[in-house]
Coordinates of C-alpha atoms in Angstrom, one line a residue:
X42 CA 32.8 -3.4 16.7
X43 CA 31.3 -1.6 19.6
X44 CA 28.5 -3.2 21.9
X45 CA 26.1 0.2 20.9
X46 CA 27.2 -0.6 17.3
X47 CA 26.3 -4.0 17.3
X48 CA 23.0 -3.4 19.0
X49 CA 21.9 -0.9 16.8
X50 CA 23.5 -2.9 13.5
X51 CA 20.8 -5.6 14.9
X52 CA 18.4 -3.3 15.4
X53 CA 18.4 -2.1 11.8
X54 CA 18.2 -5.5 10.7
X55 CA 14.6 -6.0 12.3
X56 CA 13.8 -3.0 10.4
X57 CA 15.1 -3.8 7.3
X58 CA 13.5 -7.3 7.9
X59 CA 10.0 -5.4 8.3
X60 CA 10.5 -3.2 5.4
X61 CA 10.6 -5.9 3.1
X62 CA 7.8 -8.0 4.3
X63 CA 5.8 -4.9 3.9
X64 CA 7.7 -4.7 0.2
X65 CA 7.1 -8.1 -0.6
X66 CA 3.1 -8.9 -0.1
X67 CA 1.8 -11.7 -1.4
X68 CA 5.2 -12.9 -2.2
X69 CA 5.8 -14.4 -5.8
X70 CA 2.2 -15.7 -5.9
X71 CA 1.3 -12.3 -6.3
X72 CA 3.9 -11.1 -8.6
X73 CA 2.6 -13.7 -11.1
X74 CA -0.5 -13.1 -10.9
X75 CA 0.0 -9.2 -12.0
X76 CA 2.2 -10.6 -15.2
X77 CA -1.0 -12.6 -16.1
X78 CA -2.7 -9.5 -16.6
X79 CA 0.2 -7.6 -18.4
X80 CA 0.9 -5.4 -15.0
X81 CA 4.1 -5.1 -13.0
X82 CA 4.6 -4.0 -9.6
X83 CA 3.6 -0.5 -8.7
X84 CA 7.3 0.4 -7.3
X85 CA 8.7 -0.7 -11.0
X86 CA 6.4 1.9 -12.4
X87 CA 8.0 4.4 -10.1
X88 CA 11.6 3.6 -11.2
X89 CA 10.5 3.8 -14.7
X90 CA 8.4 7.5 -14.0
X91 CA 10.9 9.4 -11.8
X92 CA 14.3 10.5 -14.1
X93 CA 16.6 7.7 -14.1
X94 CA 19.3 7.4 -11.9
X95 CA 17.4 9.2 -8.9
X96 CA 16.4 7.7 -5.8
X97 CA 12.7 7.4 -4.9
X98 CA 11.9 8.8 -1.3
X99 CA 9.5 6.2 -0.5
X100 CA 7.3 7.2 3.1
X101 CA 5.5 5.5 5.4
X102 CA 6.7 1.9 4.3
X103 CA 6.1 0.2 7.7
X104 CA 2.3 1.9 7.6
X105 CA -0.6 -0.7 8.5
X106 CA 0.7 -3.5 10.4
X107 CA -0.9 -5.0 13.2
X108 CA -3.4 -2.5 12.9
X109 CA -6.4 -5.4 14.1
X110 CA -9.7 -4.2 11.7
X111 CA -12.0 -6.8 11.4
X112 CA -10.6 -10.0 10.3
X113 CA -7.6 -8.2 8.7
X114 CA -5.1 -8.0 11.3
X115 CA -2.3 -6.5 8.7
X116 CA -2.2 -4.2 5.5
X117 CA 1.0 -4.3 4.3
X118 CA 2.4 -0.5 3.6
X119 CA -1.0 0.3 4.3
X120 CA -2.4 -1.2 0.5
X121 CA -0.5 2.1 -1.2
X122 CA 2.7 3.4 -2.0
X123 CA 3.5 6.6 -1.7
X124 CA 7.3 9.1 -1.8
X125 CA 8.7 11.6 -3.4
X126 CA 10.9 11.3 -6.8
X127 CA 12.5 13.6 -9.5
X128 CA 10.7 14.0 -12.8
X129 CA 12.2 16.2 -15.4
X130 CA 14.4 17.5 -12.4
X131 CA 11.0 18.4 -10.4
X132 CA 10.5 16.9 -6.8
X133 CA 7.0 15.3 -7.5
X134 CA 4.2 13.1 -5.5
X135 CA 3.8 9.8 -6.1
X136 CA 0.8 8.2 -4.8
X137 CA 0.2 4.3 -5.9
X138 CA -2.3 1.8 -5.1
X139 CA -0.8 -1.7 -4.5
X140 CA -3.2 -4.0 -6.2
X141 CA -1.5 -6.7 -4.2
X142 CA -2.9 -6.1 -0.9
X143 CA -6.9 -6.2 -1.1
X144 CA -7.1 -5.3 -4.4
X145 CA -6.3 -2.0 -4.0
X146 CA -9.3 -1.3 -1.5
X147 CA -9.0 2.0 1.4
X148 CA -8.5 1.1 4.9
X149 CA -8.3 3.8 7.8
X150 CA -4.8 3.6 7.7
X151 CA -4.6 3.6 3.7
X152 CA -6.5 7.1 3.6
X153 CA -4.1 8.2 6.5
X154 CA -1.2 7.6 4.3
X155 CA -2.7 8.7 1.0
X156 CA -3.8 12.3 3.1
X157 CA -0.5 12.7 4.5
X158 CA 1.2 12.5 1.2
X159 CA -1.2 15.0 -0.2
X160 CA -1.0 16.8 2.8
X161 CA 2.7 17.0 2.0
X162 CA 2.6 18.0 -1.5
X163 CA 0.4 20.7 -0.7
X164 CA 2.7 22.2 1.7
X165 CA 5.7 21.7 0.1
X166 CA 4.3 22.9 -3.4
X167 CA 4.7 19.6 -5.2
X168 CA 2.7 18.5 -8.5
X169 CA 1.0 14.9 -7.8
X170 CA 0.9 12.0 -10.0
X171 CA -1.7 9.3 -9.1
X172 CA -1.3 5.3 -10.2
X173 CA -4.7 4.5 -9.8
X174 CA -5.6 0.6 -9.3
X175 CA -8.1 0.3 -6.5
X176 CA -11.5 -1.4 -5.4
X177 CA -12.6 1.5 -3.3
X178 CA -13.1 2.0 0.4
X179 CA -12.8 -1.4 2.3
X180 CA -17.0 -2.2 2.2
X181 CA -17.1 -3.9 5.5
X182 CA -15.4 -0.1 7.5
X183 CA -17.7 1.9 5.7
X184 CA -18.3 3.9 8.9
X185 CA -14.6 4.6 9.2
X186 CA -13.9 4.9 5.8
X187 CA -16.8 7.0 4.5
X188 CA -18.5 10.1 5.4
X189 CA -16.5 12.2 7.0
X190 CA -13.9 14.7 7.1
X191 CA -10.0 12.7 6.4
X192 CA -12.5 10.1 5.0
X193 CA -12.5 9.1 1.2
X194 CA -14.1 11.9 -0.4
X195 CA -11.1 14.1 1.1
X196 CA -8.7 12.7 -0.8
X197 CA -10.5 14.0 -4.4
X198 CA -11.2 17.8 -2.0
X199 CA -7.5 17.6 -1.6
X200 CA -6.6 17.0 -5.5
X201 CA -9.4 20.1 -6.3
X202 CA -7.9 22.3 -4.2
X203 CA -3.9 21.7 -5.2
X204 CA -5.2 22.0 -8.8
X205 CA -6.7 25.2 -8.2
X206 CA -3.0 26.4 -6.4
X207 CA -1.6 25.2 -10.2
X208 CA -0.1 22.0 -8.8
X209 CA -0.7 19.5 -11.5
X210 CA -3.0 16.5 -10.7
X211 CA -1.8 13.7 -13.1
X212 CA -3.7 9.9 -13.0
X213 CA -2.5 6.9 -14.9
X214 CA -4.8 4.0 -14.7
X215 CA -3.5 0.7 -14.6
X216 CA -6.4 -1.4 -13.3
X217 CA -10.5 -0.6 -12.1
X218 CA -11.3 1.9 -10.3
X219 CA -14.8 1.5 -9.0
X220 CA -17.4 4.1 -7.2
X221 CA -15.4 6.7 -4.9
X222 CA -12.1 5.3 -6.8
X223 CA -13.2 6.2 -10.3
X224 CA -12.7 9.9 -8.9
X225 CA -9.2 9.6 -9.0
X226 CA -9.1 9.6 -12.7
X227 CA -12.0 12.1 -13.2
X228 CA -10.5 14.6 -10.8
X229 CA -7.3 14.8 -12.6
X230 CA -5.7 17.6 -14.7
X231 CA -5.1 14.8 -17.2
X232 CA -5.9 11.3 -17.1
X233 CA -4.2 8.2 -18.6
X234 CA -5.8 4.9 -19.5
X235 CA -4.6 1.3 -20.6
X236 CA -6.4 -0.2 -23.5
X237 CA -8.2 -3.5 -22.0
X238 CA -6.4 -2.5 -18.6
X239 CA -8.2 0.4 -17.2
X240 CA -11.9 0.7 -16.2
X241 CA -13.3 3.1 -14.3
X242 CA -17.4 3.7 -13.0
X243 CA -19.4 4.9 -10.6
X244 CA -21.0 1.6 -10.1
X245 CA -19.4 -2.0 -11.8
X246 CA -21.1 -4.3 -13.8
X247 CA -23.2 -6.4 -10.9
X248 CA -24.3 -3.3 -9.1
X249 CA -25.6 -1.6 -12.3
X250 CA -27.9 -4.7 -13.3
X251 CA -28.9 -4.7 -9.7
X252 CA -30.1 -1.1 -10.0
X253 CA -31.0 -0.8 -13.5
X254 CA -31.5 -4.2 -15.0
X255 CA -28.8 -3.6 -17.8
X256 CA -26.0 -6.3 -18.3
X257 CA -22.9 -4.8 -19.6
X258 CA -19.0 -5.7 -19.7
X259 CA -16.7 -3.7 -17.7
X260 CA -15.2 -2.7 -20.8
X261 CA -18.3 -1.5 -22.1
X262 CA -19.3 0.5 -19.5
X263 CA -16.1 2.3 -18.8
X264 CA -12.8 1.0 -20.3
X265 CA -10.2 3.0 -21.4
X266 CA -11.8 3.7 -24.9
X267 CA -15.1 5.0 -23.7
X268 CA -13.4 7.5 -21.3
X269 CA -11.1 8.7 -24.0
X270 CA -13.7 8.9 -27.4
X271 CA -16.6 8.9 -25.8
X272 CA -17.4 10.0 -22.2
X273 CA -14.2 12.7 -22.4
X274 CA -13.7 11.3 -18.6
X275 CA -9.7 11.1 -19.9
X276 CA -7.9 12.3 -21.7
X277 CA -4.9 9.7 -23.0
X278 CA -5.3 6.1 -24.6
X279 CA -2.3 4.0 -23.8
X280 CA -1.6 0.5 -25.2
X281 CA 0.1 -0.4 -22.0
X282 CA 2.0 0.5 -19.0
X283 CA 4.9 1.6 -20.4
X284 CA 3.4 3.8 -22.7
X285 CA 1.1 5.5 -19.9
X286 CA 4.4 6.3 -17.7
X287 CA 5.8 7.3 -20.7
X288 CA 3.0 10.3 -21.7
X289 CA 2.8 10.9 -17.8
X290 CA 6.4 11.9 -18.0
X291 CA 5.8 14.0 -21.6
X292 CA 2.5 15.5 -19.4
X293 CA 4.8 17.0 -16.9
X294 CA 8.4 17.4 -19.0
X295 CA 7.2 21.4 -19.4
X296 CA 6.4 22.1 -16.0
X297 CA 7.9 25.3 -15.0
X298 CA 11.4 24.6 -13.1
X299 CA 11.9 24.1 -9.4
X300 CA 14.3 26.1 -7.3
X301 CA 15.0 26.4 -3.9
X302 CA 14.0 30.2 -2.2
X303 CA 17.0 29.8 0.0
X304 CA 21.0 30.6 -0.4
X305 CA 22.9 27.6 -0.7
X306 CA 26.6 26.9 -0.7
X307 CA 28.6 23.8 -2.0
X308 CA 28.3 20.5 -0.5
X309 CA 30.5 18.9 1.6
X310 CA 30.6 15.5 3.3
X311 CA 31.0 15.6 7.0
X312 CA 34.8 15.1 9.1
X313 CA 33.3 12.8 11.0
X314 CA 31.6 10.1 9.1
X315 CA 27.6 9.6 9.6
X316 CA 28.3 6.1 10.5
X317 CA 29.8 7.1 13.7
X318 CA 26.4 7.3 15.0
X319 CA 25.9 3.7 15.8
X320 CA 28.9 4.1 18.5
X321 CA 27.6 7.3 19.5
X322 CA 23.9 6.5 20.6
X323 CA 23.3 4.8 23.6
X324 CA 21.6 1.4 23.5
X325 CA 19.1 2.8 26.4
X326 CA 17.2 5.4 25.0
X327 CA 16.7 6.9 28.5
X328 CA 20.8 7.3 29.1
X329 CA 21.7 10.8 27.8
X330 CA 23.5 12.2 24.4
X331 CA 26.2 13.9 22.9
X332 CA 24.1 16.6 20.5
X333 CA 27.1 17.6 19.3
X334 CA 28.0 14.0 17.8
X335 CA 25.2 13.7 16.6
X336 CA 25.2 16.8 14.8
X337 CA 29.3 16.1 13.6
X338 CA 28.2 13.4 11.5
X339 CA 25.4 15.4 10.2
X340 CA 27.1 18.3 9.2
X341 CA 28.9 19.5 6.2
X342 CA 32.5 19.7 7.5
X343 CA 30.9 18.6 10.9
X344 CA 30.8 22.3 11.3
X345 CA 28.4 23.7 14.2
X346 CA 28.0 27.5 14.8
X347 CA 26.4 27.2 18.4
X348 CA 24.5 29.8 19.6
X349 CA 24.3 31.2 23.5
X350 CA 27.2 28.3 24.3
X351 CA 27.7 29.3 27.5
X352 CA 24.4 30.6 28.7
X353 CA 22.7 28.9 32.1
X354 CA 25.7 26.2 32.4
X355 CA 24.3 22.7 33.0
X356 CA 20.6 23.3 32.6
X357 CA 20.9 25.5 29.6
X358 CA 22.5 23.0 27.4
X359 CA 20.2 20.4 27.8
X360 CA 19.1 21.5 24.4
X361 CA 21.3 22.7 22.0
X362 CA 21.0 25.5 18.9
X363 CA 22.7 27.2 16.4
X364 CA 23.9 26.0 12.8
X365 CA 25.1 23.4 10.3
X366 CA 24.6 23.3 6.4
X367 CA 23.2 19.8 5.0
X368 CA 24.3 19.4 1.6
X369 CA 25.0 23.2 1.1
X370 CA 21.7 24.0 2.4
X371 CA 22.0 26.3 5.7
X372 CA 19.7 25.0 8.4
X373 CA 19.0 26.4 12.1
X374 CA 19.2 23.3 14.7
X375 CA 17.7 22.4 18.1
X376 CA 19.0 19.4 19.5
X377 CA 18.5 17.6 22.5
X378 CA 21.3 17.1 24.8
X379 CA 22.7 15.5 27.6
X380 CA 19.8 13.9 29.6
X381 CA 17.2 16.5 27.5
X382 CA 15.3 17.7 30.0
X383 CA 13.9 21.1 29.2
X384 CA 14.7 23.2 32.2
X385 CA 13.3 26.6 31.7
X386 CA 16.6 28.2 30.6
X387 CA 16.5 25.7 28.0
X388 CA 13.2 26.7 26.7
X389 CA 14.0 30.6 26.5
X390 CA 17.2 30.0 24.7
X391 CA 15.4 27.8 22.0
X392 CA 11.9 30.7 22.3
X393 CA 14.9 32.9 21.1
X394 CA 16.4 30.8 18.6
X395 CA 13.1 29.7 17.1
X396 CA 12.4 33.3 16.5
X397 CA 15.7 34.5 14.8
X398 CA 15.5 31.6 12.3
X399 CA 12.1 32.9 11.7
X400 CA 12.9 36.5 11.0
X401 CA 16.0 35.3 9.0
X402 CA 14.2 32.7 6.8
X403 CA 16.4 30.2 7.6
X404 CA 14.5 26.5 8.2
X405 CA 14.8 24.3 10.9
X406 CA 15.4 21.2 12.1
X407 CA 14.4 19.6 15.8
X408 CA 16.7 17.0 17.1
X409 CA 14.1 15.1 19.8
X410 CA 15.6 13.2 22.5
X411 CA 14.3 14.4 25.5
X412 CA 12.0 12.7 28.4
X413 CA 9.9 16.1 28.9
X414 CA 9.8 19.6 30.8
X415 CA 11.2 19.4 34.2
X416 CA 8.6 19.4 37.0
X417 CA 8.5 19.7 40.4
X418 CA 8.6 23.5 42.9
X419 CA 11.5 24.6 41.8
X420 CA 10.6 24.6 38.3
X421 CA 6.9 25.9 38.3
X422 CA 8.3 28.7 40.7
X423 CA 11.1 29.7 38.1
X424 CA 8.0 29.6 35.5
X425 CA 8.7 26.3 33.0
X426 CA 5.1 26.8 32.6
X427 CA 4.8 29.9 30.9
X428 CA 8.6 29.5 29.3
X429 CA 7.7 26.3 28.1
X430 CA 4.6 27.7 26.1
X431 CA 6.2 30.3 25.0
X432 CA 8.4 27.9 23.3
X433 CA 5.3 25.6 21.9
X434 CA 4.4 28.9 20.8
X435 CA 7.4 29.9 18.9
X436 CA 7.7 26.7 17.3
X437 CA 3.7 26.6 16.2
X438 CA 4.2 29.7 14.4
X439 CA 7.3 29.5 12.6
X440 CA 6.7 30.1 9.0
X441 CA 9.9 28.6 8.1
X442 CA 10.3 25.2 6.6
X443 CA 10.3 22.7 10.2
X444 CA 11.6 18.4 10.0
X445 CA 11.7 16.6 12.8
X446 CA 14.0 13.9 13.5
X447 CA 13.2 11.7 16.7
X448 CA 16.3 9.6 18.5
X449 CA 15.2 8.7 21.9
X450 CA 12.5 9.3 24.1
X451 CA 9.7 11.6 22.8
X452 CA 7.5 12.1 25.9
X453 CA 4.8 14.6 27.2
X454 CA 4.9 18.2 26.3
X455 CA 8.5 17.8 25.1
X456 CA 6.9 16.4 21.9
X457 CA 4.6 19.6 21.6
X458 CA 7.8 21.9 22.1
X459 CA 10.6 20.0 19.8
X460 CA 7.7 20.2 16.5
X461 CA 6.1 16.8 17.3
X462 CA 3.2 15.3 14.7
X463 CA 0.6 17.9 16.3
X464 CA 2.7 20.8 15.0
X465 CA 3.2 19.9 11.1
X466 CA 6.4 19.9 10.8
X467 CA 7.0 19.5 6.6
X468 CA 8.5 16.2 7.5
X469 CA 9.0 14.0 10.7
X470 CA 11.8 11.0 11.1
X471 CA 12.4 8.4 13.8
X472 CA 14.8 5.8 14.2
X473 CA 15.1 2.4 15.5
X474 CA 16.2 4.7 19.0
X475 CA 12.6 6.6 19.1
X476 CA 10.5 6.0 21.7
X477 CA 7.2 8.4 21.3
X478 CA 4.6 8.5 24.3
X479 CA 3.4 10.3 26.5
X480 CA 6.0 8.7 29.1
X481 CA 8.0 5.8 29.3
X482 CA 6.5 2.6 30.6
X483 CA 8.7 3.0 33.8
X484 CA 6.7 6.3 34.6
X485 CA 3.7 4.7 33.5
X486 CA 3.6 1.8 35.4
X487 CA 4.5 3.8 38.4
X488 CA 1.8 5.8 38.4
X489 CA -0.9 4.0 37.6
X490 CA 0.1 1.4 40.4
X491 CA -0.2 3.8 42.8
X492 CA -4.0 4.6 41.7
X493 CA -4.8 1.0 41.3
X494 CA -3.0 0.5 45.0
X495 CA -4.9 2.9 46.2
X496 CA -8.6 1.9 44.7
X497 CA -7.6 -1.4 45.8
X498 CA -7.1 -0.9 49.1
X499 CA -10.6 1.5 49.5
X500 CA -11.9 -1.4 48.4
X501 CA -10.2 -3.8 51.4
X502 CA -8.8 -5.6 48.7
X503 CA -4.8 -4.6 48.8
X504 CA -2.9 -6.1 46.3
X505 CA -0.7 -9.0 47.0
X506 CA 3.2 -8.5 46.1
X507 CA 2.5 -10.8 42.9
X508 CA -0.6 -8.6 41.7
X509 CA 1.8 -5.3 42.4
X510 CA 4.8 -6.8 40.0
X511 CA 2.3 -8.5 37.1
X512 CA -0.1 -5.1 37.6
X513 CA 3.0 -2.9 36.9
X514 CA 4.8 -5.1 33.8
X515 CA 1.9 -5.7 32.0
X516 CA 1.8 -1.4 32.1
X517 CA 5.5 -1.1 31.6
X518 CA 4.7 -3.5 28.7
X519 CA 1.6 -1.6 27.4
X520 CA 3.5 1.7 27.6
X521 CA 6.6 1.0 25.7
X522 CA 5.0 -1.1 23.4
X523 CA 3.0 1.3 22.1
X524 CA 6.2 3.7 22.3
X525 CA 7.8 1.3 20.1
X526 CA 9.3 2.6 16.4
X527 CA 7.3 -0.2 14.5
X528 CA 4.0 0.5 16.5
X529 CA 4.5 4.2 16.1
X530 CA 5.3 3.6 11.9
X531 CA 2.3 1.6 11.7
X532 CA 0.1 4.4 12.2
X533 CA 1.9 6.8 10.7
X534 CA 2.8 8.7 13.4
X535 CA 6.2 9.7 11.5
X536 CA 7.2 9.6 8.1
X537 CA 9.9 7.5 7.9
X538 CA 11.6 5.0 10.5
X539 CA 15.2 5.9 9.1
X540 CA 18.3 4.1 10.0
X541 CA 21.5 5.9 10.8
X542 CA 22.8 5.4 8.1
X543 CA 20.3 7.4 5.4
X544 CA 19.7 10.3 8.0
X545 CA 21.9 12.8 6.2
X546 CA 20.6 11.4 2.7
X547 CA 16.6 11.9 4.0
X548 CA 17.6 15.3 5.9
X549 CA 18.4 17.0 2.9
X550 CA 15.5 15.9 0.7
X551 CA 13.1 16.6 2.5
X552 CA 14.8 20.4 3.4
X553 CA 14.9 20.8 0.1
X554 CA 11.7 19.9 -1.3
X555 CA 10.4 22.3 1.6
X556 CA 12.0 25.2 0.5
X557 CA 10.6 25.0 -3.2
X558 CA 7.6 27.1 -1.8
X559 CA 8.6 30.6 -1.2
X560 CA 9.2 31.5 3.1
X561 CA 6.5 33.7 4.8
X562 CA 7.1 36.7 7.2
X563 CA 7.7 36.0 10.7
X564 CA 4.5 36.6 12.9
X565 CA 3.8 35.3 16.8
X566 CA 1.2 35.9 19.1
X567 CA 2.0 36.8 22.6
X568 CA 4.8 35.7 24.4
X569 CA 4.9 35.6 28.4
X570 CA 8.8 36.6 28.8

């Protein structure tokens, strides 16, 4: 076994180590409570709603750890589960609320997650099915939870407006869903409840004698049998969870079929096999890559067309483009190369490149491994500047369907230019390899040294050699931590922290889910060649 494959094989193990503690909440404890009260883990649901024998696409796992609100320092996948799965041979959203983890109730960082799967299904043209079990917004982050736009009430805006676009908006209730919460059954297409199972009001029981004097059982005021006979609030009476996945499956079974607004071809595994990454990638993120490794173990028939090979030797192929098919599907590529610096010639080649894939409908997918655009005279005279945003340009306006895949550094502008978080890709990987700031510690600690050095010594205070080491590690520290996959996961900032191994598997879900939504016409604004 190889030194890089080791590393990373250890690498993947901290991952996989996180992924199930963020799994696993509350541990058996938990898992016993829910069979007390006739309810199973929301992930078992899944397996039992999506067609069987399909995998579940489950995003954002790592989301909501070590996130430090208010005497909750973690919430474990962010409270709510959320992917993408097959139902009746339809790529549908999956949103669930995790009773497990503060009864269901919305963090920050659970509305991120919620939003970004709606945000996905909306793009990507996918119908939505909701398990609703939740307390509501987290009471004591009202102020961050609340009022205002990305807050709580934009979750049921979102759900309007993909109904009105025909997406269907399907809840199953397995448990109480209390003020803002009881929206996510009233602003369904349909709505499922759980005899004895499922409540769901504006106010509960305590607050409703508070405010009105009347004393009244949950079930009373808004069980599963006054929604469905009396207040028409939903619209299917189940006599447990099985039965509710069951009719959510019958509610979408004649939902019109799927298909992909793209010419395919048949699939074929790679030469080179995928796992021939973890001996490819270098341990240090900051030593440079072989694109077209990467991309051989990618590939079907590790085939890659590459475009303008030999233009601007050296500094030119920093980045490289042209294309591979994933699974049949035919995909444009840019992939960072070699060190990855984006020289200038670098970022006219992939201006061009963007642009073709856009005129020829063909999606795209950004390899990121690069440290940023090259600075310095000789750069800014040759005009990486306005080559540079023509290439943020091209990329922000390409209709075509855009993923993201991270593998090593993911610094300054280069994250703009390679379709970074800011410029919605439909989906955005990482791996245990991705290091996603605005520069590496190293840079970091060197430059803000210099300005404490230099504020120091205005002060006729200059720093002792100790201060100047301790000063610059604790940025160096501060820097790359926050660089860091897991810290990065934790708020979201990707979709998925993938290991090598499932990168092919991930890259051709999520290319095809986004071409289920027909491709636009190619427009851009104004380009400084």
């Amino acid at each position: 076994m190889t030194e890089n494959r080791t590393f990373w094989k250890a690498e993947e193990q901290k991952l996989e180590d996180r992924r199930q503690e963020a799994i696993c909440t509350g541990g058996q404890t938990a898992l016993d409570t829910l069979a007390k009260r006739d309810k199973r883990p929301v992930r078992q649901l899944i397996a039992d709603l999506i067609d069987p024998d399909t995998p579940f696409f489950e995003l954002s796992v790592l989301a909501g750890f070590g996130m430090g609100y208010p005497g909750v320092e973690d919430v474990p996948c962010a409270g709510i589960v959320t992917g993408i799965g097959k139902i009746h041979g339809n790529w549908t959203m999956i949103m669930a609320n995790d009773s497990r983890v503060k009864a269901g109730s919305y963090f920050p960082i659970t509305l991120k997650k919620h939003m970004r799967a709606q945000a996905i299904a909306e793009k990507n043209g996918l119908n939505c099915v909701y398990i609703a079990d939740s307390g509501g917004v987290f009471l004591p982050l009202q102020a961050d939870v609340f009022p205002d736009d990305q807050h709580f009430g934009s979750i049921f805006y979102n759900m309007a407006r993909m109904s009105a676009r025909g997406l269907r908006q399907i809840t199953i209730s397995t448990g109480g869903n209390t003020a803002g919460g009881a929206y996510i059954v009233f602003m369904a297409c349909e709505s499922i409840m759980i005899d004895r199972q499922s409540f769901s009001f504006l106010g509960g029981p305590p607050l409703v004698k508070m405010a009105t004097g009347e004393e009244i059982s949950a079930e009373n005021l808004g069980g599963a049998k006054v929604h469905t006979q009396i207040s028409g609030g939903a619209d299917h009476l189940c006599a447990d969870q099985a039965q509710a996945i069951g009719r959510a499956r019958a509610l979408l079974s004649l939902t019109r079929p799927q298909k992909r607004h793209l010419h395919t071809y048949e699939s074929k595994a790679p030469l080179v096999p995928p796992g021939t990454l973890y001996d490819v990638l270098p341990i240090s993120p900051y030593t440079g890559i072989n694109g077209k490794k990467i991309l051989e173990a990618i590939a079907d028939e590790s085939e890659f067309i590459e475009h303008k090979k030999d233009f601007a030797p050296g500094r030119g192929s920093n980045i490289l483009v042209g294309r591979i098919r994933i699974k049949g599907l035919p995909i444009g590529v840019v992939c960072s190369n070699a060190a990855g610096i984006i020289f200038h010639e670098s970022a006219k080649k992939v201006t061009e490149w963007v642009v073709r894939c856009s005129h020829e409908k063909i999606p795209l997918l950004f390899i990121q491994s690069s440290p940023g655009y090259m600075i310095g005279s000789d750069s800014e005279h040759a005009g990486i500047g306005k080559y540079g945003a023509d290439m943020v340009r091209a990329v922000s306006c390409a209709q075509v369907p855009r993923v993201q895949l991270v593998i090593g550094p993911d610094n300054g502008a280069a994250n703009y230019g390679m379709c970074g978080r800011g410029y919605r890709p439909n989906f955005l990987f990482s791996t245990m390899r991705a290091k996603t700031g605005v520069m590496s510690g190293k840079s970091a600690g060197g430059v803000l040294l210099s300005i404490e050095q230099a504020k120091q010594s205005a002060l006729g205070t200059p720093m002792t050699p100790d201060e100047v080491e301790n000063f610059q590690q604790k940025m160096i520290d501060k820097y790359d931590g926050e660089a860091h996959p897991f810290f990065c996961a934790s708020r979201i900032l990707n979709d998925r922290l993938l290991k090598f191994s499932e990168i092919r598997d991930w890259l051709a879900m999520a290319f095809e889910v986004s071409l289920i939504n027909p491709i636009g016409e190619a427009s851009f604004g104004n380009f400084r060649f």
